[in-house]
Amino acid sequence: MSAPDPSARQHVTAEGGFAYGVVGADLHVYVDGLPSYVLEEWLPPPESDEEWLRELPSRLLSARHEIVPFTGRTDELAELRAWRGAVGRRLAVRWLHGPGGQGKSRLAAAFARDSVAEGWKVVRAVHAPGNVLPGSAGGDLRAVGAAGVLLIVDYADHWPLPHLTWLLSNRLLHHRDLPTRVLLLARSTDQWPAVQAALHDSQAATSVQALEPLPERGGERAEMFEAARDTFAACLGAAPGAPDSTPLRMPPPVPLDGPDFGLTLAVHMAALVAVDAHLHGRRTPTDAVGLVTYLLNREQAHWARLHTQDAGRATAAAGRTYTTPPQVMNRAVFAAALTGTVRRETGRNVIDRVTASPPATPHPAERVLADHSICYPPSGSEPAVVLEPLLPDRLAEDFLALTLPGHCAQSVYPPSSWAPEALGRLLLHSGDGRPAPWTPRALIFLVAAAERWRHMRHDHLYPLLRQAPWLAVAAGGRALGAVAALDDIDMALLEAIEARLPQHEHPDLDPARAVLVERLARHWLAATADPDRHAIVHGKLANALRGAGRYEEAHHSTVRVVALLERLEAERPGSQTPHLGVAYANLFTSHTSLGRPHEAVEAAERAVHFERLLAETDPEGRFAGLGPDGRQARWALALCDHAQALGTVGRWAEGFRAHATALDVLVLLAEQDAARHRNDLGATLLNIGADLSASGRGGAAVAATEGAVHLLGPRTVGDPPDHPGTYALALSNLSGLLLTWRHALPVGTDWRGRALDASTRAVAMNRHRAEANPDALAPSLEQSLRAHAGALEAKGRAAEARVVRAEADDLRSCMRPPPDVSGVPRAHYGPQQAREATDALETAVYRYMARIKAPIYARRLIALLLPVAAREGAAGLAARTEITDAYRRLAEDGLMRDRLDHAEALVRLALHRRAMGRDTGVGELLRRAVGVYEDLMATAAGRGSYREDVVRTLGLLARFYEETGAAAEAGAVRRRIRRHHPPWRWLVRPARRQAP
């Protein structure tokens, strides 16, 4: 016997809670430490106690117990086998969809059993939030010696998209050279496009398989009915050889043809009702609705039986006492169908809500919960979980519909008058102003019931959403998409829901937003022929589709917007100029997303053209209330897009100039309104930092990225940054640049400490962000991990660096290789042209950084400006003016050397302006210089010094006044000179400071 593998050793401790650990897979948790999902090795269901199963019909129907052997679906099972064994890509993901009750879970179980027999490691994933966690979760999930890995995810369309994409990034699925299959079970394909887009970088083969209704011809329904009938008969005590074996020869109670019996569950329900009705001498239903009401009446009868005195004694003998009246249990089961399993303390609150609906039925909540657990024991191992819902889900949905008033079966299943108010109490009254935690499940079940029961839509769901349209958003993407797909929903209601969607990107809601806006767009477009309105609608649709990762469709809508606006502009010149800049900016984004760099350049150029044109025709920014600053900001951002596009096609020098211009504009805007423009300025500096690093200007690259970190960080301590992803990228880049360009940094810079601090924060942020979109953010996390490993090594922490780098390597192995840009031709520029473009961008960076950190960056700005200052004309004058201002910023720290440099710069600028014939401001410059010299002379260190500087500068000022005809001012200055320079001044000559 081989020794145990030490790598499988794991210590898991739970103190009053749930503990979960895995070997051979990743453990993904929330920031509060709870897992977002759990993994467990697939095992066939344990054998259930037949007496317990016989108590309630719903237990016999639950796919969890697999009472009826798998029959039929031979073609579908063969298709899954072929998919599993296909040679090609190592990782394949399939979306298996069909209505509730179609048999997806049973087919998946049969496929799992078959895969285990073929030597595959089969694992199932359970979404943790709102679910009972399986007692067998975790364990050793290594696939040593396995033929492959199969992961089965039931209710995949109920998972928030971020959690599902995080699951798909799990290391379990990314063993090199090991075939891996992921089977996702869902009711519809609404969420599949977004999941497929999230899988783009994983190089997975993706496919969809629809589970069609059971065929009406060929005998498959009859075969399935007979197998289920015989199984239920044996379980209920009417097996062959029993006193009455008549059920075994009974035909279906209702004809099995027609759409109602295309579901596996419907056929099983018919078989169960046939057997149960015969055994108990009850009347057999004659239609599909009758089957449902029969089974639900049997549930009600069980609650009543438990409440009788005899049943009370029986349960008391077993250590339990059942005291809940059936009418109260009805409310508890109604609540459980909406909430699903919850913690006990939450369960008490739920019961209090539903029992308070008139007519009130007061009963101790703890007692109700205990009795409900007798009827519907929680399937997990946690004792603190209550309110296990009625199963199968389709039966629970029908129970909700039949409990709420307005249905057509009131004669056989009377509705409950308290139910509408109870529904509102559970969904509209959360106490703390936030949506109830069970809102997603509740709305999903209500919508599923509404798809089959008309009164659920018009009497309950639609009125509920009109009262609180935010519920559709709070319920998450799955529920929102289902609401948007309802055939007869009022467009005004959809508009009310759409108005409450967040304006920013939202990974979970974006796919459903696209479905909703598609539906509304068809309505909006059909309602008008106005091309202006059509352009607005197509623009909104393009944004929604782009957010859902449906880039090709988004591109078509964006192209349509541009075409409409160009046509309108041709008809009415100038009318669409404000809109065309935005439209072409979106077209640039669209081309970039689709990897079309040359088309992106053309779109970006057009955007710049229209923004510049608008700045000329609307300088005050009256359009859309932007104001002058908003107008300038839009032009600057269009320049940034253009710079990015130029870089992708190798025209880097032109891109540098565009970036430099944009940066100067944004810096001026930020000085006027920092809060409004800080994020745009920060993102621009971040991109510029990467450009400068690639061009070998390391010091400027670090400076630009440091400025980006400063701007993109939290506005106040304790608040999150406005754009966490961009901020995390800035931190990662800063860490890497500090390590790469440490030799270009000022002497004394603590580059090791700063790099480690930045990378630590970047890794922490990217780990947290990965909860929202792991596939898309894996490259960001990998980059920050590599920067962190380098920073750890620089600090001498080599062992920690190896662990971090190994994690980055694991991430890289699961990712699609980054696009190869080595083949992009790089434009050739002359040495002077290249140097001037890079100098212009570097100068723009230091121009900003000198404003916020003058002691560190002002001297570098001055050094860059000196060659320009030597030029003749306006460029030289502007550079000298900037140099003087940079010295002023340095002088603010009070160092005597910097104050003297500032004074001398003022004098030089004044003389230069005088020589150019630009007398405006010359006197002010000289007066300011005199003031600085006098301040220096008044200090203890400067006492006795700088008098000659004062006199010399006063002399220049007096001559300027005399030459410009200001005799009075010249006389006053001469008198000041005499005060500083008396006749006996020649007797004492103090030592003069040597100029640097």
PDB file of N, CA, C and O in Angstrom, residues 292-320:
ATOM      1  N   VAL A 292     -52.342  18.185 -10.943  1.00  0.00           N
ATOM      2  CA  VAL A 292     -51.651  19.070  -9.998  1.00  0.00           C
ATOM      3  C   VAL A 292     -52.498  19.266  -8.736  1.00  0.00           C
ATOM      4  O   VAL A 292     -51.995  19.148  -7.611  1.00  0.00           O
ATOM      5  N   THR A 293     -53.776  19.584  -8.920  1.00  0.00           N
ATOM      6  CA  THR A 293     -54.621  19.820  -7.742  1.00  0.00           C
ATOM      7  C   THR A 293     -54.756  18.548  -6.905  1.00  0.00           C
ATOM      8  O   THR A 293     -54.834  18.617  -5.669  1.00  0.00           O
ATOM      9  N   TYR A 294     -54.803  17.391  -7.550  1.00  0.00           N
ATOM     10  CA  TYR A 294     -54.883  16.129  -6.799  1.00  0.00           C
ATOM     11  C   TYR A 294     -53.662  15.990  -5.890  1.00  0.00           C
ATOM     12  O   TYR A 294     -53.795  15.692  -4.686  1.00  0.00           O
ATOM     13  N   LEU A 295     -52.482  16.201  -6.440  1.00  0.00           N
ATOM     14  CA  LEU A 295     -51.256  16.029  -5.649  1.00  0.00           C
ATOM     15  C   LEU A 295     -51.168  17.068  -4.531  1.00  0.00           C
ATOM     16  O   LEU A 295     -50.747  16.752  -3.415  1.00  0.00           O
ATOM     17  N   LEU A 296     -51.561  18.302  -4.821  1.00  0.00           N
ATOM     18  CA  LEU A 296     -51.495  19.328  -3.781  1.00  0.00           C
ATOM     19  C   LEU A 296     -52.540  19.074  -2.694  1.00  0.00           C
ATOM     20  O   LEU A 296     -52.280  19.342  -1.504  1.00  0.00           O
ATOM     21  N   ASN A 297     -53.683  18.577  -3.062  1.00  0.00           N
ATOM     22  CA  ASN A 297     -54.671  18.199  -2.042  1.00  0.00           C
ATOM     23  C   ASN A 297     -54.135  17.064  -1.164  1.00  0.00           C
ATOM     24  O   ASN A 297     -54.444  17.005   0.029  1.00  0.00           O
ATOM     25  N   ARG A 298     -53.357  16.173  -1.742  1.00  0.00           N
ATOM     26  CA  ARG A 298     -52.750  15.100  -0.940  1.00  0.00           C
ATOM     27  C   ARG A 298     -51.740  15.687   0.050  1.00  0.00           C
ATOM     28  O   ARG A 298     -51.619  15.203   1.177  1.00  0.00           O
ATOM     29  N   GLU A 299     -51.010  16.734  -0.374  1.00  0.00           N
ATOM     30  CA  GLU A 299     -50.095  17.403   0.563  1.00  0.00           C
ATOM     31  C   GLU A 299     -50.891  18.000   1.721  1.00  0.00           C
ATOM     32  O   GLU A 299     -50.526  17.844   2.900  1.00  0.00           O
ATOM     33  N   GLN A 300     -51.982  18.673   1.394  1.00  0.00           N
ATOM     34  CA  GLN A 300     -52.817  19.293   2.417  1.00  0.00           C
ATOM     35  C   GLN A 300     -53.370  18.240   3.371  1.00  0.00           C
ATOM     36  O   GLN A 300     -53.417  18.447   4.594  1.00  0.00           O
ATOM     37  N   ALA A 301     -53.783  17.101   2.825  1.00  0.00           N
ATOM     38  CA  ALA A 301     -54.325  16.030   3.667  1.00  0.00           C
ATOM     39  C   ALA A 301     -53.259  15.521   4.634  1.00  0.00           C
ATOM     40  O   ALA A 301     -53.567  15.165   5.787  1.00  0.00           O
ATOM     41  N   HIS A 302     -52.031  15.475   4.189  1.00  0.00           N
ATOM     42  CA  HIS A 302     -50.950  15.016   5.076  1.00  0.00           C
ATOM     43  C   HIS A 302     -50.754  15.979   6.235  1.00  0.00           C
ATOM     44  O   HIS A 302     -50.567  15.561   7.385  1.00  0.00           O
ATOM     45  N   TRP A 303     -50.816  17.290   5.966  1.00  0.00           N
ATOM     46  CA  TRP A 303     -50.675  18.257   7.049  1.00  0.00           C
ATOM     47  C   TRP A 303     -51.812  18.091   8.058  1.00  0.00           C
ATOM     48  O   TRP A 303     -51.589  18.147   9.277  1.00  0.00           O
ATOM     49  N   ALA A 304     -53.022  17.896   7.533  1.00  0.00           N
ATOM     50  CA  ALA A 304     -54.169  17.726   8.429  1.00  0.00           C
ATOM     51  C   ALA A 304     -54.049  16.449   9.256  1.00  0.00           C
ATOM     52  O   ALA A 304     -54.376  16.432  10.441  1.00  0.00           O
ATOM     53  N   ARG A 305     -53.575  15.382   8.631  1.00  0.00           N
ATOM     54  CA  ARG A 305     -53.449  14.104   9.350  1.00  0.00           C
ATOM     55  C   ARG A 305     -52.452  14.234  10.490  1.00  0.00           C
ATOM     56  O   ARG A 305     -52.677  13.724  11.605  1.00  0.00           O
ATOM     57  N   LEU A 306     -51.339  14.925  10.226  1.00  0.00           N
ATOM     58  CA  LEU A 306     -50.341  15.103  11.283  1.00  0.00           C
ATOM     59  C   LEU A 306     -50.907  15.908  12.454  1.00  0.00           C
ATOM     60  O   LEU A 306     -50.451  15.760  13.591  1.00  0.00           O
ATOM     61  N   HIS A 307     -51.876  16.767  12.147  1.00  0.00           N
ATOM     62  CA  HIS A 307     -52.413  17.623  13.197  1.00  0.00           C
ATOM     63  C   HIS A 307     -53.490  16.934  14.029  1.00  0.00           C
ATOM     64  O   HIS A 307     -53.916  17.461  15.050  1.00  0.00           O
ATOM     65  N   THR A 308     -53.955  15.768  13.598  1.00  0.00           N
ATOM     66  CA  THR A 308     -54.967  15.064  14.381  1.00  0.00           C
ATOM     67  C   THR A 308     -54.379  14.559  15.687  1.00  0.00           C
ATOM     68  O   THR A 308     -53.160  14.420  15.839  1.00  0.00           O
ATOM     69  N   GLN A 309     -55.285  14.228  16.614  1.00  0.00           N
ATOM     70  CA  GLN A 309     -54.833  13.782  17.938  1.00  0.00           C
ATOM     71  C   GLN A 309     -54.028  12.493  17.861  1.00  0.00           C
ATOM     72  O   GLN A 309     -53.001  12.335  18.510  1.00  0.00           O
ATOM     73  N   ASP A 310     -54.489  11.541  17.013  1.00  0.00           N
ATOM     74  CA  ASP A 310     -53.777  10.273  16.912  1.00  0.00           C
ATOM     75  C   ASP A 310     -52.378  10.489  16.364  1.00  0.00           C
ATOM     76  O   ASP A 310     -51.409   9.913  16.852  1.00  0.00           O
ATOM     77  N   ALA A 311     -52.251  11.310  15.316  1.00  0.00           N
ATOM     78  CA  ALA A 311     -50.938  11.571  14.748  1.00  0.00           C
ATOM     79  C   ALA A 311     -50.055  12.291  15.754  1.00  0.00           C
ATOM     80  O   ALA A 311     -48.854  12.065  15.834  1.00  0.00           O
ATOM     81  N   GLY A 312     -50.702  13.171  16.568  1.00  0.00           N
ATOM     82  CA  GLY A 312     -49.932  13.861  17.591  1.00  0.00           C
ATOM     83  C   GLY A 312     -49.314  12.900  18.575  1.00  0.00           C
ATOM     84  O   GLY A 312     -48.166  13.031  18.971  1.00  0.00           O
ATOM     85  N   ARG A 313     -50.105  11.890  18.986  1.00  0.00           N
ATOM     86  CA  ARG A 313     -49.541  10.908  19.916  1.00  0.00           C
ATOM     87  C   ARG A 313     -48.429  10.107  19.251  1.00  0.00           C
ATOM     88  O   ARG A 313     -47.417   9.804  19.876  1.00  0.00           O
ATOM     89  N   ALA A 314     -48.601   9.798  17.943  1.00  0.00           N
ATOM     90  CA  ALA A 314     -47.587   9.006  17.251  1.00  0.00           C
ATOM     91  C   ALA A 314     -46.265   9.775  17.163  1.00  0.00           C
ATOM     92  O   ALA A 314     -45.198   9.220  17.413  1.00  0.00           O
ATOM     93  N   THR A 315     -46.366  11.031  16.832  1.00  0.00           N
ATOM     94  CA  THR A 315     -45.127  11.796  16.720  1.00  0.00           C
ATOM     95  C   THR A 315     -44.533  12.068  18.092  1.00  0.00           C
ATOM     96  O   THR A 315     -43.321  12.115  18.254  1.00  0.00           O
ATOM     97  N   ALA A 316     -45.415  12.208  19.096  1.00  0.00           N
ATOM     98  CA  ALA A 316     -44.907  12.413  20.446  1.00  0.00           C
ATOM     99  C   ALA A 316     -44.142  11.188  20.917  1.00  0.00           C
ATOM    100  O   ALA A 316     -43.118  11.294  21.604  1.00  0.00           O
ATOM    101  N   ALA A 317     -44.629  10.018  20.530  1.00  0.00           N
ATOM    102  CA  ALA A 317     -43.941   8.786  20.923  1.00  0.00           C
ATOM    103  C   ALA A 317     -42.553   8.734  20.300  1.00  0.00           C
ATOM    104  O   ALA A 317     -41.640   8.118  20.841  1.00  0.00           O
ATOM    105  N   ALA A 318     -42.424   9.360  19.153  1.00  0.00           N
ATOM    106  CA  ALA A 318     -41.122   9.376  18.488  1.00  0.00           C
ATOM    107  C   ALA A 318     -40.270  10.560  18.947  1.00  0.00           C
ATOM    108  O   ALA A 318     -39.238  10.844  18.367  1.00  0.00           O
ATOM    109  N   GLY A 319     -40.719  11.235  19.976  1.00  0.00           N
ATOM    110  CA  GLY A 319     -39.968  12.363  20.504  1.00  0.00           C
ATOM    111  C   GLY A 319     -40.335  13.688  19.875  1.00  0.00           C
ATOM    112  O   GLY A 319     -39.634  14.673  20.045  1.00  0.00           O
ATOM    113  N   ARG A 320     -41.427  13.754  19.110  1.00  0.00           N
ATOM    114  CA  ARG A 320     -41.838  14.999  18.455  1.00  0.00           C
ATOM    115  C   ARG A 320     -43.308  15.249  18.754  1.00  0.00           C
ATOM    116  O   ARG A 320     -44.077  14.310  18.935  1.00  0.00           O
TER     117      ARG A 320
END
